Amino acid sequence: MTDQPNTPGRLSRARVTLWLHYLVPLAVLLVCVVLRWQDVPLVGQLRMSVFDTYQRMVPRAFEDAGVRIIDIDERSLDEMGQWPWPRTRLAELIYRLRLAGAQVVGFDIVFAEPDRTSPARVVHDWPKNDNSDALAKLAETLPDHDLLFAEFINGVGQVVTAAQLTSQPFSTLPRQVGNFSVGGEAGRHLADFIPVLSGATANLSVIEEAAAGNAIINVSPEQDGVVRRVPLMLALDHEEPLIGKPVYPTLSMEVFRILQDAPRTMNVRLSGASGTTRWTTAEGVEAIRVGEVTIPTDQSGHMWVHFAGHRAERYISAADVIKGNLPERALENTVVLIGTSAAGLLDLRSTPLDPVLPGVEIHAEMLEQMLLGQFLTRPYWAAEIETLVLLLVGLFFVLAIPKLGAVWPAIIGGTMTVAAGGFSWWAYSSHQILIDPVYGAVSLVAVYLIASSIGFMRTEGERKQVRAAFANYLSPALVEQLARHPERLKLGGETRDMTLLFCDVRGFTSISEGFKSNPQGLTRLINRLLTPLSKAILDREGTIDKYMGDCIMAFWNAPLDVPAHARRACESALAMFDALEHLNARRAEEATEEGQDYLPLNIGIGINSGNCLVGNMGSDQRFDYSVLGDAVNLASRLEGQSKNYGVGIVIGEETARQAADGFAILELDLIAVKGKSEAVRIFTLLGDSAIAHSAEFADLRDRHMQMIQSYRLQDWDGTERLIDECINLATDMIGQFDLAGLYGLYRDRIATFRANPPPSDWDGVFVATSK
């Protein structure tokens, strides 16, 4: 046999395929480079997640730098009255702070409105009478609280007030005390690089003018709501003669400046400033010099906060300060920030270490870093270096994979990824420098996968064949698992802790009789019912084992692990009843419109948890993925008992134990189901956590347990009395689950036991005679 000659068509296709080996991964690489260069939100969020992980693993070691937070906490509000407090009380607060040795006092509060408790203002809110004019004249002679507060600020000195820049229009320009000079390339303006906002909420001018400094308190979270960087400077979009847009310092930096008695003008160094080498195209802020300390920033003038986390020793209650309950020398040589941790005052933030943290503590963390000279930095050149490394290594992958295959580039790439991660961790833990190793690694993985995908096309074809062969009778999760691991297509199983659910339609025989002449209508009805019920299971990670006419069998925690599988099954059962309620409502409307009789659908559900054998069951010629075990049989029996006990859902004891915290559950009985000699404790599921944690359900649950105990003690009169109380408590509370049938069952049993008392050794177990 001779080789067939290569035709022009074959050569052309081979040449195109060879070029695709290079061009497609190269295009992916260039897209990744562009996304990184543009720093799209997804890329930035991925980078922030890495830096958050570093901080959580090794947070800044807390070192007491003498920063204290005077906390307007819940206790202060309880003892001193609701907020806002009279300015006279705040005047007393700062007086006591300075008297106790606080060197600088900074407010994380804006005093934008006049004090409503000032005499001249209070009198106008009083009811009018013959003395109103005299009282108004007298009130005008009394001191204004805002003026008194300003006098105290001026008198004690070293007080920093706060303003907040916003995106809303402003009527008053905040006072600028601390300002900035710029060092860098000629012609560049500071407002070109830092955030610029259009509005401001400023203090009353009499208060601002009395303060030694005035600062902004903006704490800017990232897009996910987490604070990682705080602007050290913000510009106001308002042109001023000579200075252009006014630029304001942040609270911690202004307090730090006044503490050092440093000049009002702080020096901002831009990239390429005199005496520095600018070897990349990155432009922006590099650092700010405040007195004797240089604070590194990112390109927009933000300071990376190296969090030590919430520390109780930073806090002193404002009530203790005002009442003079401070320990001796508690504030000597300290720097004080006045803020609030009270939830109602809405100054709570999220950080990498603390999901909820008072905003004033973020300023305190920044001030500690300034005092200690310990800063977390991300150099202005980091982004360009990371992008350059990504481009070079990505080009290596593009060129090497078609020639070397997938294995060696994977080994080399994996080694480089580990090395990059190690270097990034070393830079953070040893030098507090932030380098992102993850985006480059993720991008290279994308390039690698695209470049090596052609070699896996045959494997993917085999997987498609498996999916096509088994998709009609296996669960989607199992089909995907078998597609990844075809070797599992063999008989056998494993023992797993699982939760089983059986659902059956009540009165299906009666429903079927109405469709004797229309079997297709019955099929459509069952499909219409099973579709939303199945969705409720699949949406909560369940696997549907099989449909048996009008019955559904499902399970959790196989073939894939499902944490809290008992809870997921309970959630599914409640969702199935919600779906049924919506379906019945639609069917009722349709029956009314069509003038037909309406018969509502109803279901019963049984749920049980326990060890089961799960795997491929059957013969060598035909098998199915299913589950066997005593726990399965019991779940089926529990579904049958739901009708006998007059409830929608019956769950086993192990399911009830695992789901006890988040669901409204009542014990039903101690029963020996048909086919089992050993008694089991069964429960009913009535609702979710909203019902479970309601006071009404707590009362019902306690009274119901008393009823069960009284019944097992054969106190028939007490049991009937408690049944009446339970029925009253359950009325109009449980909603779709009616407990009248359950309590009627116990009444019938009591009537039987009165006529035929149980034996003396009766333990309360009911022996079921039906499934």
PDB file of N, CA and C in Angstrom, residues 59-68 252 256 259-260 290 292-296 303 306-308 311 314 335 363-376 432:
ATOM      1  N   PRO A  59      -2.004  39.592  60.027  1.00  0.00           N
ATOM      2  CA  PRO A  59      -2.366  41.002  60.197  1.00  0.00           C
ATOM      3  C   PRO A  59      -1.225  41.779  60.847  1.00  0.00           C
ATOM      4  N   ARG A  60      -1.345  43.084  60.819  1.00  0.00           N
ATOM      5  CA  ARG A  60      -0.335  43.915  61.490  1.00  0.00           C
ATOM      6  C   ARG A  60      -0.341  43.611  62.981  1.00  0.00           C
ATOM      7  N   ALA A  61       0.842  43.384  63.535  1.00  0.00           N
ATOM      8  CA  ALA A  61       0.943  43.125  64.967  1.00  0.00           C
ATOM      9  C   ALA A  61       0.577  44.404  65.728  1.00  0.00           C
ATOM     10  N   PHE A  62      -0.397  44.294  66.608  1.00  0.00           N
ATOM     11  CA  PHE A  62      -0.848  45.484  67.332  1.00  0.00           C
ATOM     12  C   PHE A  62       0.227  45.946  68.308  1.00  0.00           C
ATOM     13  N   GLU A  63       0.531  47.234  68.236  1.00  0.00           N
ATOM     14  CA  GLU A  63       1.462  47.873  69.159  1.00  0.00           C
ATOM     15  C   GLU A  63       0.821  49.180  69.611  1.00  0.00           C
ATOM     16  N   ASP A  64       0.678  49.350  70.909  1.00  0.00           N
ATOM     17  CA  ASP A  64      -0.011  50.519  71.440  1.00  0.00           C
ATOM     18  C   ASP A  64       0.797  51.767  71.132  1.00  0.00           C
ATOM     19  N   ALA A  65       0.242  52.619  70.239  1.00  0.00           N
ATOM     20  CA  ALA A  65       0.908  53.859  69.857  1.00  0.00           C
ATOM     21  C   ALA A  65       0.286  55.066  70.549  1.00  0.00           C
ATOM     22  N   GLY A  66      -0.591  54.808  71.517  1.00  0.00           N
ATOM     23  CA  GLY A  66      -1.201  55.911  72.240  1.00  0.00           C
ATOM     24  C   GLY A  66      -2.395  56.527  71.541  1.00  0.00           C
ATOM     25  N   VAL A  67      -3.038  55.778  70.638  1.00  0.00           N
ATOM     26  CA  VAL A  67      -4.229  56.264  69.951  1.00  0.00           C
ATOM     27  C   VAL A  67      -5.454  55.709  70.680  1.00  0.00           C
ATOM     28  N   ARG A  68      -6.369  56.597  71.045  1.00  0.00           N
ATOM     29  CA  ARG A  68      -7.566  56.183  71.754  1.00  0.00           C
ATOM     30  C   ARG A  68      -8.810  56.701  71.021  1.00  0.00           C
ATOM     31  N   SER A 252      -6.867  61.390  59.921  1.00  0.00           N
ATOM     32  CA  SER A 252      -5.698  60.842  60.606  1.00  0.00           C
ATOM     33  C   SER A 252      -4.441  61.638  60.267  1.00  0.00           C
ATOM     34  N   PHE A 256      -2.180  63.874  62.778  1.00  0.00           N
ATOM     35  CA  PHE A 256      -0.750  63.561  62.847  1.00  0.00           C
ATOM     36  C   PHE A 256       0.093  64.821  62.618  1.00  0.00           C
ATOM     37  N   LEU A 259      -0.141  66.967  65.761  1.00  0.00           N
ATOM     38  CA  LEU A 259       0.599  66.328  66.848  1.00  0.00           C
ATOM     39  C   LEU A 259       2.087  66.633  66.745  1.00  0.00           C
ATOM     40  N   GLN A 260       2.624  66.672  65.524  1.00  0.00           N
ATOM     41  CA  GLN A 260       4.043  66.987  65.332  1.00  0.00           C
ATOM     42  C   GLN A 260       4.332  68.484  65.372  1.00  0.00           C
ATOM     43  N   VAL A 290       4.747  64.497  55.893  1.00  0.00           N
ATOM     44  CA  VAL A 290       4.055  65.226  56.957  1.00  0.00           C
ATOM     45  C   VAL A 290       5.054  65.382  58.104  1.00  0.00           C
ATOM     46  N   GLU A 292       8.153  65.079  59.895  1.00  0.00           N
ATOM     47  CA  GLU A 292       9.356  64.272  59.720  1.00  0.00           C
ATOM     48  C   GLU A 292       9.083  62.909  59.111  1.00  0.00           C
ATOM     49  N   VAL A 293       7.851  62.623  58.762  1.00  0.00           N
ATOM     50  CA  VAL A 293       7.474  61.278  58.313  1.00  0.00           C
ATOM     51  C   VAL A 293       6.963  61.340  56.878  1.00  0.00           C
ATOM     52  N   THR A 294       7.405  60.373  56.060  1.00  0.00           N
ATOM     53  CA  THR A 294       6.936  60.236  54.682  1.00  0.00           C
ATOM     54  C   THR A 294       5.970  59.065  54.617  1.00  0.00           C
ATOM     55  N   ILE A 295       4.770  59.321  54.123  1.00  0.00           N
ATOM     56  CA  ILE A 295       3.720  58.298  54.044  1.00  0.00           C
ATOM     57  C   ILE A 295       3.588  57.847  52.599  1.00  0.00           C
ATOM     58  N   PRO A 296       3.882  56.581  52.281  1.00  0.00           N
ATOM     59  CA  PRO A 296       3.723  56.099  50.900  1.00  0.00           C
ATOM     60  C   PRO A 296       2.252  55.954  50.546  1.00  0.00           C
ATOM     61  N   MET A 303      -3.902  55.677  50.974  1.00  0.00           N
ATOM     62  CA  MET A 303      -3.012  54.918  51.857  1.00  0.00           C
ATOM     63  C   MET A 303      -3.587  53.512  52.040  1.00  0.00           C
ATOM     64  N   HIS A 306      -2.871  48.799  56.762  1.00  0.00           N
ATOM     65  CA  HIS A 306      -2.400  47.495  57.256  1.00  0.00           C
ATOM     66  C   HIS A 306      -3.111  47.252  58.584  1.00  0.00           C
ATOM     67  N   PHE A 307      -4.167  46.462  58.521  1.00  0.00           N
ATOM     68  CA  PHE A 307      -5.072  46.342  59.661  1.00  0.00           C
ATOM     69  C   PHE A 307      -4.498  45.418  60.731  1.00  0.00           C
ATOM     70  N   ALA A 308      -4.641  45.852  61.966  1.00  0.00           N
ATOM     71  CA  ALA A 308      -4.380  44.975  63.106  1.00  0.00           C
ATOM     72  C   ALA A 308      -5.669  44.358  63.612  1.00  0.00           C
ATOM     73  N   ARG A 311      -9.599  46.237  68.260  1.00  0.00           N
ATOM     74  CA  ARG A 311      -8.936  46.098  69.562  1.00  0.00           C
ATOM     75  C   ARG A 311      -9.755  46.863  70.603  1.00  0.00           C
ATOM     76  N   ARG A 314      -8.389  50.073  72.434  1.00  0.00           N
ATOM     77  CA  ARG A 314      -8.405  51.407  71.819  1.00  0.00           C
ATOM     78  C   ARG A 314      -9.573  52.256  72.348  1.00  0.00           C
ATOM     79  N   VAL A 335      -3.368  60.407  71.715  1.00  0.00           N
ATOM     80  CA  VAL A 335      -4.067  61.101  70.635  1.00  0.00           C
ATOM     81  C   VAL A 335      -5.470  60.516  70.594  1.00  0.00           C
ATOM     82  N   HIS A 363      -9.677  55.178  60.947  1.00  0.00           N
ATOM     83  CA  HIS A 363      -8.800  56.338  61.111  1.00  0.00           C
ATOM     84  C   HIS A 363      -7.764  56.083  62.204  1.00  0.00           C
ATOM     85  N   ALA A 364      -8.174  55.392  63.273  1.00  0.00           N
ATOM     86  CA  ALA A 364      -7.244  55.088  64.362  1.00  0.00           C
ATOM     87  C   ALA A 364      -6.136  54.148  63.882  1.00  0.00           C
ATOM     88  N   GLU A 365      -6.498  53.151  63.060  1.00  0.00           N
ATOM     89  CA  GLU A 365      -5.485  52.233  62.522  1.00  0.00           C
ATOM     90  C   GLU A 365      -4.487  52.997  61.653  1.00  0.00           C
ATOM     91  N   MET A 366      -4.968  53.918  60.826  1.00  0.00           N
ATOM     92  CA  MET A 366      -4.072  54.713  59.987  1.00  0.00           C
ATOM     93  C   MET A 366      -3.144  55.573  60.845  1.00  0.00           C
ATOM     94  N   LEU A 367      -3.702  56.184  61.879  1.00  0.00           N
ATOM     95  CA  LEU A 367      -2.894  57.042  62.742  1.00  0.00           C
ATOM     96  C   LEU A 367      -1.827  56.238  63.464  1.00  0.00           C
ATOM     97  N   GLU A 368      -2.155  55.022  63.874  1.00  0.00           N
ATOM     98  CA  GLU A 368      -1.154  54.159  64.515  1.00  0.00           C
ATOM     99  C   GLU A 368      -0.003  53.875  63.563  1.00  0.00           C
ATOM    100  N   GLN A 369      -0.324  53.590  62.295  1.00  0.00           N
ATOM    101  CA  GLN A 369       0.742  53.321  61.330  1.00  0.00           C
ATOM    102  C   GLN A 369       1.628  54.546  61.129  1.00  0.00           C
ATOM    103  N   MET A 370       1.034  55.722  61.090  1.00  0.00           N
ATOM    104  CA  MET A 370       1.828  56.945  60.941  1.00  0.00           C
ATOM    105  C   MET A 370       2.734  57.159  62.145  1.00  0.00           C
ATOM    106  N   LEU A 371       2.214  56.912  63.332  1.00  0.00           N
ATOM    107  CA  LEU A 371       3.021  57.109  64.543  1.00  0.00           C
ATOM    108  C   LEU A 371       4.144  56.080  64.640  1.00  0.00           C
ATOM    109  N   LEU A 372       3.870  54.854  64.183  1.00  0.00           N
ATOM    110  CA  LEU A 372       4.873  53.788  64.270  1.00  0.00           C
ATOM    111  C   LEU A 372       5.788  53.746  63.050  1.00  0.00           C
ATOM    112  N   GLY A 373       5.416  54.460  61.979  1.00  0.00           N
ATOM    113  CA  GLY A 373       6.223  54.425  60.761  1.00  0.00           C
ATOM    114  C   GLY A 373       6.174  53.086  60.059  1.00  0.00           C
ATOM    115  N   GLN A 374       5.056  52.367  60.187  1.00  0.00           N
ATOM    116  CA  GLN A 374       4.897  51.049  59.573  1.00  0.00           C
ATOM    117  C   GLN A 374       3.794  51.136  58.521  1.00  0.00           C
ATOM    118  N   PHE A 375       4.193  50.996  57.248  1.00  0.00           N
ATOM    119  CA  PHE A 375       3.238  51.230  56.174  1.00  0.00           C
ATOM    120  C   PHE A 375       3.174  50.030  55.233  1.00  0.00           C
ATOM    121  N   LEU A 376       1.965  49.760  54.774  1.00  0.00           N
ATOM    122  CA  LEU A 376       1.732  48.773  53.727  1.00  0.00           C
ATOM    123  C   LEU A 376       1.761  49.509  52.392  1.00  0.00           C
ATOM    124  N   GLN A 432       6.189  44.309  53.738  1.00  0.00           N
ATOM    125  CA  GLN A 432       4.886  44.978  53.647  1.00  0.00           C
ATOM    126  C   GLN A 432       4.657  45.593  52.262  1.00  0.00           C
TER     127      GLN A 432
END
